[in-house]
Short mmCIF file of C-alpha atoms in Angstrom, two decimals:
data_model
loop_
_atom_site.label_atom_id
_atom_site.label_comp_id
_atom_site.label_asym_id
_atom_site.label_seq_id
_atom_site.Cartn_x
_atom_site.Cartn_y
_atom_site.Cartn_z
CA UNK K 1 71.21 94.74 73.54
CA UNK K 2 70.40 96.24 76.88
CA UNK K 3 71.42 99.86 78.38
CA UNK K 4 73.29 98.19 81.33
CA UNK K 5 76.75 99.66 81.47
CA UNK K 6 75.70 101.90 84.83
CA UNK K 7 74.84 98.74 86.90
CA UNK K 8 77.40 96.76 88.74
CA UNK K 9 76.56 95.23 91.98
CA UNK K 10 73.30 96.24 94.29
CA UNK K 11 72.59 95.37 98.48
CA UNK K 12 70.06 93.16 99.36
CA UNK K 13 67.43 94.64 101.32
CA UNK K 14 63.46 94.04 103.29
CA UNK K 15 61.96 95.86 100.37
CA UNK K 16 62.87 94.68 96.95
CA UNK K 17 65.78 96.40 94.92
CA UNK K 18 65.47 96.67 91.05
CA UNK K 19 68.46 96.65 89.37
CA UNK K 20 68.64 98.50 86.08
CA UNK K 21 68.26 95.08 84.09
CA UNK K 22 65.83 93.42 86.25
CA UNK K 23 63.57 96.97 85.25
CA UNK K 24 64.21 96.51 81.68
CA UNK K 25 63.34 92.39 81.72
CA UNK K 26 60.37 92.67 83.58
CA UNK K 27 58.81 95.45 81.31
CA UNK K 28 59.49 93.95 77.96
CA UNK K 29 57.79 90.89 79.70
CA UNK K 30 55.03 93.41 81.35
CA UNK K 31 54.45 96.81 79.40
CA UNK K 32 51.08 96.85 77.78
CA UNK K 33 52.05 99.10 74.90
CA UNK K 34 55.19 96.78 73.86
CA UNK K 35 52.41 93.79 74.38
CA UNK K 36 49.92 95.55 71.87
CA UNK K 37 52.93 95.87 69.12
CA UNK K 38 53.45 92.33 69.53
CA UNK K 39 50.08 91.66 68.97
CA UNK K 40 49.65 93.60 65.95
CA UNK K 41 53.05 91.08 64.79
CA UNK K 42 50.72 88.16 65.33
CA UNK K 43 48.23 89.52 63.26
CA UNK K 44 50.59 90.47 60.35
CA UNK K 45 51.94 86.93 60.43
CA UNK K 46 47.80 85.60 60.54
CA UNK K 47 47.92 87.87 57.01
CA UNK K 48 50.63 86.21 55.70
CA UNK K 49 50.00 82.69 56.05
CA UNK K 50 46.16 83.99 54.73
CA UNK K 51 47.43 85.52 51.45
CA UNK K 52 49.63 82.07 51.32
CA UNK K 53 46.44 79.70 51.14
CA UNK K 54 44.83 81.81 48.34
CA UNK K 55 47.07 80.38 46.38
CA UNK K 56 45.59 77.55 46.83
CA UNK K 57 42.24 76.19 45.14
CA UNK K 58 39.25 76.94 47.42
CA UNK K 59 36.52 74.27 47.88
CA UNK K 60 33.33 73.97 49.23
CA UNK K 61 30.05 71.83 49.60
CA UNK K 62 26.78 72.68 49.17
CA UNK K 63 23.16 71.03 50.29
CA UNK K 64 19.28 72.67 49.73
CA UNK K 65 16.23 70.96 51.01
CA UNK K 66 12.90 72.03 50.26
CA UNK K 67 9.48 71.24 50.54
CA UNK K 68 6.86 72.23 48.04
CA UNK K 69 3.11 72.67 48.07
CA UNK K 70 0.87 72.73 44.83
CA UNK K 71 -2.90 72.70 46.27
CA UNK K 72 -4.35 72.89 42.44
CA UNK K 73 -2.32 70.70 40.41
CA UNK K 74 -4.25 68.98 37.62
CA UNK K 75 -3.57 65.54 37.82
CA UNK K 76 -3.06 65.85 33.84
CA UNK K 77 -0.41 67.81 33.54
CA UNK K 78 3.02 67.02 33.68
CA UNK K 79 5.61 68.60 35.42
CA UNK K 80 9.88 68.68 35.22
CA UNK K 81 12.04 69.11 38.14
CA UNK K 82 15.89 69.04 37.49
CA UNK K 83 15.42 67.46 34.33
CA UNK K 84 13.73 64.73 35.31
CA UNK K 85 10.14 63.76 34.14
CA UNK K 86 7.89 63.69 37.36
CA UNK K 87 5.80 60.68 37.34
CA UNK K 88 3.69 61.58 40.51
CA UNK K 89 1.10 64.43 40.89
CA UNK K 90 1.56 65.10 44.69
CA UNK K 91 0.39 68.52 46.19
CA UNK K 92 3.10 68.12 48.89
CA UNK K 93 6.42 67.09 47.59
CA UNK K 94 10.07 67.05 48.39
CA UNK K 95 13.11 68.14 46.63
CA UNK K 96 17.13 67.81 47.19
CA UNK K 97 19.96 69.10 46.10
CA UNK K 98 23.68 68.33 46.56
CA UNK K 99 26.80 69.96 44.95
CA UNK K 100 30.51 70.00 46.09
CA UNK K 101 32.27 72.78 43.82
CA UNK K 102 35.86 74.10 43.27
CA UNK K 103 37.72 77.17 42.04
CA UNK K 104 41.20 78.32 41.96
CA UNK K 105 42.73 81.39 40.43
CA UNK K 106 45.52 80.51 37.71
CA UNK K 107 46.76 83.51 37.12
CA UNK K 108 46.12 86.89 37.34
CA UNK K 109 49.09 89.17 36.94
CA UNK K 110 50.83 87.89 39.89
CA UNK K 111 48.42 89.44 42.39
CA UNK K 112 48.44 86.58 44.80
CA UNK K 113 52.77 86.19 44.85
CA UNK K 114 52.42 89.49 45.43
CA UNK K 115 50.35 89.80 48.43
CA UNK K 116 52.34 86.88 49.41
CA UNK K 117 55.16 89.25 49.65
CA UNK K 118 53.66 92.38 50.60
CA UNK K 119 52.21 90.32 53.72
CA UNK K 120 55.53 89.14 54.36
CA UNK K 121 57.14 92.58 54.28
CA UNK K 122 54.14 94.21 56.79
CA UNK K 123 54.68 91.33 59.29
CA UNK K 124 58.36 92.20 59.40
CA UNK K 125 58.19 95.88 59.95
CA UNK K 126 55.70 94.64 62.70
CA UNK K 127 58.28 92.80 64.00
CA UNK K 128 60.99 95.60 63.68
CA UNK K 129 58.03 98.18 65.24
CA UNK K 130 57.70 95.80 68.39
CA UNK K 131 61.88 95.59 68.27
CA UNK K 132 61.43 99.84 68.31
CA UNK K 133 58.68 100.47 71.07
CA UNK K 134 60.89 98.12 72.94
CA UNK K 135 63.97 99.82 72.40
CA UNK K 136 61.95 103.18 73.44
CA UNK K 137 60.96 101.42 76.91
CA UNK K 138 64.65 100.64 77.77
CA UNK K 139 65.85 104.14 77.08
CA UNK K 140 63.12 105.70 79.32
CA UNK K 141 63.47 103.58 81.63
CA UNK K 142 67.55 104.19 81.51
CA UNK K 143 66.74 108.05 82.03
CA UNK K 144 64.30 107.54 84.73
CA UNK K 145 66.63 105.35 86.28
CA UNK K 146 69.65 108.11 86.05
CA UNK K 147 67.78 110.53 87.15
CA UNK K 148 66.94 108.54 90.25
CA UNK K 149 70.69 107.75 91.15
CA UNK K 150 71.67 111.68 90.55
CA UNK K 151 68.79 112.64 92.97
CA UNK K 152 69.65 109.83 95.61
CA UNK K 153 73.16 111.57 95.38
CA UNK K 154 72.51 114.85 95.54
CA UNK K 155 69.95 114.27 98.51
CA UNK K 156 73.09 112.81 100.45
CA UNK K 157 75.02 115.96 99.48
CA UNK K 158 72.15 118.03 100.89
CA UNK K 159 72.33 115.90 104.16
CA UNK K 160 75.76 116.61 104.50
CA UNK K 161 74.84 120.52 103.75
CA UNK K 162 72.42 120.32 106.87
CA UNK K 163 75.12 118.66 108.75
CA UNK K 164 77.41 121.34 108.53
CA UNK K 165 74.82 124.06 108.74
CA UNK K 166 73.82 122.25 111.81
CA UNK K 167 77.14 122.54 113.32
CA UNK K 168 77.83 126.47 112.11
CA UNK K 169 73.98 127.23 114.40
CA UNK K 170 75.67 125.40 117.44
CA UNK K 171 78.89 127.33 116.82
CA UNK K 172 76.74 130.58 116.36
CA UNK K 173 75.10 129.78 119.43
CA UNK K 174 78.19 129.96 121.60
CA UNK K 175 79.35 132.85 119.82
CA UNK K 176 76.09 134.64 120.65
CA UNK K 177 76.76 133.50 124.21
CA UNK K 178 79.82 135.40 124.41
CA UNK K 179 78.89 137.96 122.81
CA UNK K 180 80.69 137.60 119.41
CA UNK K 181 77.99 137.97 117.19
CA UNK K 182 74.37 139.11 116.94
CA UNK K 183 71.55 137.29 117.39
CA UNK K 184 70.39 138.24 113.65
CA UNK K 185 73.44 136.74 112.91
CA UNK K 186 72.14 133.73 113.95
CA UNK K 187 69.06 133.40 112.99
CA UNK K 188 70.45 133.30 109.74
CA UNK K 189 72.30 130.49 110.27
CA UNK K 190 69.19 129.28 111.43
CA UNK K 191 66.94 130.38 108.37
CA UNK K 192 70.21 128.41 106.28
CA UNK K 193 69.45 125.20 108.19
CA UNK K 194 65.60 125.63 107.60
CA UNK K 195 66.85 125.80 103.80
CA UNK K 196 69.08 122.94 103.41
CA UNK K 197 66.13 120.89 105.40
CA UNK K 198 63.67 122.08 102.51
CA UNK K 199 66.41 121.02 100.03
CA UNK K 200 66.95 117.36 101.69
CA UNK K 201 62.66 117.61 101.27
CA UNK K 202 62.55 118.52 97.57
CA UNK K 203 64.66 116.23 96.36
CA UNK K 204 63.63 113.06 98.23
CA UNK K 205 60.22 114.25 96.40
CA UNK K 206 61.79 114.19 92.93
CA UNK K 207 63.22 110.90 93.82
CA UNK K 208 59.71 109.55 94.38
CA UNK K 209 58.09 110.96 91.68
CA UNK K 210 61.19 109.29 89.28
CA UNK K 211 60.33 106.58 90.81
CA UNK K 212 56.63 106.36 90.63
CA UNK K 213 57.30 107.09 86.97
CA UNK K 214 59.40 104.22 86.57
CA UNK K 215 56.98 102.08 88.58
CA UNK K 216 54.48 103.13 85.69
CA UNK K 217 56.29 102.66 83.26
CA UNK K 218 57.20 98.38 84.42
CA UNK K 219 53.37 98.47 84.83
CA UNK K 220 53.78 97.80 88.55
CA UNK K 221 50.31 98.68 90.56
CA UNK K 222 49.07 98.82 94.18
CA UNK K 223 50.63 99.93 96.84
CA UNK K 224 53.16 97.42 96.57
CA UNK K 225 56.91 98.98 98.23
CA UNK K 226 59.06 99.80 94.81
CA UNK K 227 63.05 101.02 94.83
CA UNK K 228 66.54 100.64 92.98
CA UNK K 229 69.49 99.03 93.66
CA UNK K 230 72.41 101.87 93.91
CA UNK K 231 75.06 101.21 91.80
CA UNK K 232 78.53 102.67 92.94
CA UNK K 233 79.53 104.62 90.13
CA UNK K 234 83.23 106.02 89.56
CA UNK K 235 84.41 108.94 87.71
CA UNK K 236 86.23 107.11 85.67
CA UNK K 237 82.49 106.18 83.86
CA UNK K 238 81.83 109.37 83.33
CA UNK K 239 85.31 110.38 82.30
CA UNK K 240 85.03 107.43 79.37
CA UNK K 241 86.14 108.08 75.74
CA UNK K 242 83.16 109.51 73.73
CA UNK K 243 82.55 107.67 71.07
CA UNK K 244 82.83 109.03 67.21
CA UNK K 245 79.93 110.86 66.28
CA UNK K 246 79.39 109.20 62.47
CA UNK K 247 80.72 106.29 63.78
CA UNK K 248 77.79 105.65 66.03
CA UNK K 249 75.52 106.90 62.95
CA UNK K 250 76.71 104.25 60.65
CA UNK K 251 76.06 101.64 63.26
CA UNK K 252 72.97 102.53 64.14
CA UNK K 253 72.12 103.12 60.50
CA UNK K 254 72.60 99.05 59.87
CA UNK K 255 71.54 97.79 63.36
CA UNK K 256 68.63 100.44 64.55
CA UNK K 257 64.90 98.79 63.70
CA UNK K 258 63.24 102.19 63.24
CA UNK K 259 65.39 102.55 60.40
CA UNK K 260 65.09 98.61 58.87
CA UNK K 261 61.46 99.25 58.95
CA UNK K 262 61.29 102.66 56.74
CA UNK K 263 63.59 100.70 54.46
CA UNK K 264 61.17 97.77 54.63
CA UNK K 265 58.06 100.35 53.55
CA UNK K 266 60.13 101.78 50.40
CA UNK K 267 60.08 97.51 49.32
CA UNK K 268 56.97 97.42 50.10
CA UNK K 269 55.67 100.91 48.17
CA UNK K 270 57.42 98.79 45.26
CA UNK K 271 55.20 96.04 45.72
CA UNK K 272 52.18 97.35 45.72
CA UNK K 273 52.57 99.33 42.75
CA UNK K 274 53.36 95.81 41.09
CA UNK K 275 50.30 94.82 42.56
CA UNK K 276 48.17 98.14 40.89
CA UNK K 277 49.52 97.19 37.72
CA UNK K 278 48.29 93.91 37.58
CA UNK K 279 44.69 95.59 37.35
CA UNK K 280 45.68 95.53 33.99
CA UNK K 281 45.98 92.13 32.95
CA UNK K 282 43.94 89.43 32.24
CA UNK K 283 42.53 86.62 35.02
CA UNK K 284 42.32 83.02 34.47
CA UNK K 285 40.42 80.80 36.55
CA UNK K 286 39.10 77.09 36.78
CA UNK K 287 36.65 75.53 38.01
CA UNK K 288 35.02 72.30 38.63
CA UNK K 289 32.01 70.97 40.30
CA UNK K 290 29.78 67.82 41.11
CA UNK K 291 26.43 67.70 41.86
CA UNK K 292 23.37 65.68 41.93
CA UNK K 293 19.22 65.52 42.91
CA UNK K 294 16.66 64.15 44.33
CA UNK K 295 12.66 64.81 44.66
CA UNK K 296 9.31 63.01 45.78
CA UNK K 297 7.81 63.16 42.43
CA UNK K 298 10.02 60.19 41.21
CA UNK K 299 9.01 56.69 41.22
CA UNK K 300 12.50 56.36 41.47
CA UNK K 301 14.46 55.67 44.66
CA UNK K 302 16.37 58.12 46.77
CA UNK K 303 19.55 55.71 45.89
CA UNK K 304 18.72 55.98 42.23
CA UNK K 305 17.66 58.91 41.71
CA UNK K 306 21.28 60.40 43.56
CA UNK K 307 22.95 58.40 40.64
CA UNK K 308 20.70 58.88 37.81
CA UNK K 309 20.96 62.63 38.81
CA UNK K 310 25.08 63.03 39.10
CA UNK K 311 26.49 65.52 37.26
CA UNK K 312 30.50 66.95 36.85
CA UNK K 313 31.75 70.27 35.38
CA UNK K 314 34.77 71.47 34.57
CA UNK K 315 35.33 74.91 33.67
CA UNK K 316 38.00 78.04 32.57
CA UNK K 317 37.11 81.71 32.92
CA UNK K 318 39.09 84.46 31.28
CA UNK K 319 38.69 87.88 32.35
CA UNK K 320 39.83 90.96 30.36
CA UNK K 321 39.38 93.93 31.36
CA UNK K 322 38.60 96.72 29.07
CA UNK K 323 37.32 99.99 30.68
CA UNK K 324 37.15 99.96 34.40
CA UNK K 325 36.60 103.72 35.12
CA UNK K 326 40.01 104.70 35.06
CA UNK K 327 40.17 102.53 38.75
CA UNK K 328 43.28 100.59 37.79
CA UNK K 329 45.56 104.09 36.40
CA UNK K 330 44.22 105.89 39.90
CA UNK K 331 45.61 102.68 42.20
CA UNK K 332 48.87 102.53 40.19
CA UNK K 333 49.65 106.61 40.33
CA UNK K 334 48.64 106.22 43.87
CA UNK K 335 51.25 103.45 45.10
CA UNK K 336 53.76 105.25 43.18
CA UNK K 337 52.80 108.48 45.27
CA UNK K 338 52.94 106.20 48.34
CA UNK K 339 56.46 104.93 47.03
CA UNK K 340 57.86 108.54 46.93
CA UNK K 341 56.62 109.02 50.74
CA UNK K 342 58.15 106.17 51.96
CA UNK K 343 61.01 107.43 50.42
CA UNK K 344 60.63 110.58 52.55
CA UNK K 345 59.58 108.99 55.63
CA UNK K 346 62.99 106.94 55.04
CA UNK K 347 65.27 110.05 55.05
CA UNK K 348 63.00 111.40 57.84
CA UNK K 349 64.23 108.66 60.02
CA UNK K 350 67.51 108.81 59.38
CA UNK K 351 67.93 112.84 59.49
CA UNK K 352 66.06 112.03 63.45
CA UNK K 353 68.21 109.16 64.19
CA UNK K 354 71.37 111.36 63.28
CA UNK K 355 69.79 113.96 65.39
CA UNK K 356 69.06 111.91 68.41
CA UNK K 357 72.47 110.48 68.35
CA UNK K 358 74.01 114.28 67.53
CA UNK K 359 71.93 115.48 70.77
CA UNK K 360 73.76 112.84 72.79
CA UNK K 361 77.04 112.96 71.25
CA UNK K 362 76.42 116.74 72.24
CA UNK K 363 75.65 115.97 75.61
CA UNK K 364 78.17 113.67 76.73
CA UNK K 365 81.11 115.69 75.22
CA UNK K 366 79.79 118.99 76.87
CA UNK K 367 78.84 117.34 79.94
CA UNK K 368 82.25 115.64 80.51
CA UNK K 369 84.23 118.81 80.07
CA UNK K 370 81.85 119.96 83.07
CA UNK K 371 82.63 117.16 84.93
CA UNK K 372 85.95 118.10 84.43
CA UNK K 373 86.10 121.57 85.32
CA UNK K 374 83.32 121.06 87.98
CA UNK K 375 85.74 118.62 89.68
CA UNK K 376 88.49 121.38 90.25
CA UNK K 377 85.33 124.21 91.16
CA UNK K 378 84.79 121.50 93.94
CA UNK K 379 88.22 121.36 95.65
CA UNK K 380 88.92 124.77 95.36
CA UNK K 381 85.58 125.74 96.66
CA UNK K 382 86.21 123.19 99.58
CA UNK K 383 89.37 124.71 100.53
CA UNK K 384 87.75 128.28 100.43
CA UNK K 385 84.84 127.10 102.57
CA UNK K 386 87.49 125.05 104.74
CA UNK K 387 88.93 128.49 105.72
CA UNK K 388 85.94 130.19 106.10
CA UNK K 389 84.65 127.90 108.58
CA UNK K 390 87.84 128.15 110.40
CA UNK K 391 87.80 131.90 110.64
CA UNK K 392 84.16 131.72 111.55
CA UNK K 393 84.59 129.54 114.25
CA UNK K 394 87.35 131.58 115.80
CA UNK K 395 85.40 134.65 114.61
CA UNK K 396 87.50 136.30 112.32
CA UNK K 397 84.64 136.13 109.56
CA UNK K 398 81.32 137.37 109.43
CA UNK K 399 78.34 135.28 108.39
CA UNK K 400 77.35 136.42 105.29
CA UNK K 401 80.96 135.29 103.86
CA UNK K 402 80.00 132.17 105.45
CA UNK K 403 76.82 131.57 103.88
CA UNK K 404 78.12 132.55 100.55
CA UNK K 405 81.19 129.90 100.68
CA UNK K 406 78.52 127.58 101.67
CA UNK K 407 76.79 128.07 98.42
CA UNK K 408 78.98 128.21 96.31
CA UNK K 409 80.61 125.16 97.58
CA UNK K 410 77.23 123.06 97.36
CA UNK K 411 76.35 124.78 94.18
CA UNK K 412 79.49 123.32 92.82
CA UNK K 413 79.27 119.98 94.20
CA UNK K 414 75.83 119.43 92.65
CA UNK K 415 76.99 120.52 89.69
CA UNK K 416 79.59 118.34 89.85
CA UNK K 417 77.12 115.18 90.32
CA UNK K 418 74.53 116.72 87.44
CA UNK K 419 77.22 116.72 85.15
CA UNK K 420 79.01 113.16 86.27
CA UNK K 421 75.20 111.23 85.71
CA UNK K 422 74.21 113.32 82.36
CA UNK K 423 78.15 112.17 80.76
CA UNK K 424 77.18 108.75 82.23
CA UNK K 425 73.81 108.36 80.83
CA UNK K 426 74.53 110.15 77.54
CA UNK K 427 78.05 107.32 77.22
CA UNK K 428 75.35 104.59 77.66
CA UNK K 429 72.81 106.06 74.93
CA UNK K 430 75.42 106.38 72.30
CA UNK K 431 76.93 102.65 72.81
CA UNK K 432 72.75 101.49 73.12
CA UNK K 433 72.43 103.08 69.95
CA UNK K 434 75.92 102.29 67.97
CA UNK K 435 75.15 98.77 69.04
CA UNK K 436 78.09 97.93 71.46
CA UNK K 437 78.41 95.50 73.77
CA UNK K 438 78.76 96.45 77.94
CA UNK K 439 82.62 95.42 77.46
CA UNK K 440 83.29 97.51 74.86
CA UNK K 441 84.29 101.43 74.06
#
């Protein structure tokens, strides 16, 4: 499944807007890491349909040609090649050789099976690793994506800020004019403007370094234009149920790939000590084999000589082994040490998975009682400010109450918006991780 549950609708505009799906499609079609994991799948599966065909007897054909020079042979003496009487005395002569032979493994201690299945249980972790690194792209790219929406907000907060710190210069202005406040009064109000402007600055430049990162991360280059689609998001998203802490474990414990593939290297620890052991027992083998000859030295024919020449062979090999320097004892003790780590890597996995998800369980719950309390900070801090401005524009107030309702008030809303994205994004990681669909809670 797909961390979607922020994205609803987005606006069409000149320069392409990604939503938060289109980003996740286009880099598990485009990110070269999750393309090298899949690539290491297709060479686990190569392995396994390998291991498959040496089952299988093997088979080959052989062929020598060679030509021969005796510059003292007696013309007396008689010489054999292949068997065969020679009935010429050549210096130069000719000789070839043909054979097709065959050999296949009958047994030996279920070696083969088990590479069959040991091959078979690498290419699906392989599989399950491509499943994780992919899973790792779309919660990035979730974050990144957040991240961006928070900033984009809290830039239009700022904007607002400047707005009303424009207005409270112009009403300093007049007030300096008449002679209701000093003009280091207002150049405060001034310097506060200057700030908010800086503010509005910073934060576009965290937007487009979020977004450069996210760029990266699709494998986008160039210069070509890059931006998001902005989803409206309520409060009601981030004011969402939090999910049960184990019961988002125990999901992800069945459904989570990371997890499937530690169990999958415990089978496979199994395996291959089966495999150790069979160092042990004894190997049978057949074989079989044709063959045949031909040289210059016959009076023979080519024709005949390939028939007079034929041979077959059938054979079976046992091999017991004895004393093999103590290499078969050190493989078995060493898959079973392998066995116990995968054991360990297993509960590793699943004490980090429980982690993760305890991090974000964390998160959301402390992040939504925030929201909460950040929501009432916000109107009350608006109604203070409210006043303020009202005195201050009739000049009941001085400016340094001004500035500090100001503050507070934006201090409050941006904690307000931290707060509402980090519940929002922290929901979406525990239903991406427990497995849940974008309908349900």
């Amino acid at each position: 499944m797909s961390a979607t549950a922020l994205l609803f609708t987005s606006l069409s505009a000149q320069t392409k807007q990604w939503t938060l799906q289109e980003c996740i499609d286009y880099a598990l079609q485009n990110n070269i890491t999750l393309q090298q994991s899949r690539l290491k799948q297709q060479s686990a599966q190569e392995d396994v349909k390998q291991s498959k065909a040496a089952l299988l007897p093997s088979l080959s054909a052989s062929t020598n040609q060679s030509v021969g020079y005796r510059p003292w042979q007696d013309a007396g003496v008689t010489t054999v090649t292949n068997g065969t009487v020679n009935a010429k005395v050549d210096k130069f002569y000719y000789n070839g050789s043909y054979g097709v032979n065959a050999q296949w493994t009958v047994w030996n201690g279920n070696r083969n099976l088990n590479q069959v299945k040991l091959n078979r249980l690498t290419a699906e972790q392989a599989e399950l690793d491509a499943q994780t690194t992919a899973n790792s792209i779309q919660e990035q790219i979730a974050q990144l994506y957040v991240q961006i929406l928070y900033l984009t907000e809290a830039v239009r907060v700022d904007e607002e800020a400047l707005k009303t710190s424009s207005k409270n210069e112009e009403r300093g202005r007049e007030l300096v004019g008449v002679g209701k406040m000093s003009k280091a009064d207002l150049a405060q109000l001034s310097a506060q403007c200057a700030a908010d402007e800086y503010n509005i600055v910073a934060a576009q430049s965290q937007v487009s370094s979020y977004k450069l990162q996210l760029k990266q991360l699709l494998e986008i280059t160039g210069d070509e234009a890059f931006d998001i689609a902005v989803p409206a998001t309520t409060d009601e998203q981030a004011l969402a149920e939090v999910p049960s802490l184990m019961g988002v474990y125990e999901q992800a414990l069945a459904a989570r790939p990371e997890i499937q593939s530690a169990e999958l290297a415990v089978k496979s620890s199994d395996v291959s000590i089966s495999i150790a052991k069979a160092g042990r027992m004894p190997s049978v083998n057949m074989t079989a084999g044709v063959g045949t000859s031909s040289n210059s030295l016959s009076n023979n024919g080519w024709g005949s000589q390939m028939k007079q020449n034929f041979d077959a062979s059938a054979g079976v090999s046992v091999s017991i082994p004895i004393f093999d320097q103590r290499q078969t004892k050190t493989n078995v003790n060493k898959a079973k040490i392998q066995h116990e780590a995968s054991l360990l890597a297993l509960q590793d996995e699943q004490k980090k998975l429980f982690q993760t998800i305890e991090n974000y369980w964390l998160d959301a719950t402390t992040n939504q009682q925030k929201f909460r309390a950040a929501q009432s900070t916000v109107d009350s801090e608006q109604q203070s400010y409210d006043l303020l401005q009202e005195k201050f524009n009739v000049g009941l107030t001085n400016i340094v109450e001004l500035m500090t309702g100001k503050d507070r008030l934006l201090q409050a809303e941006q904690n307000c918006l931290q707060s509402k994205y980090m519940t929002i994004l922290n929901l979406q990681m525990l239903r991406f991780y427990g497995g849940l669909g974008d309908n349900e809670k």
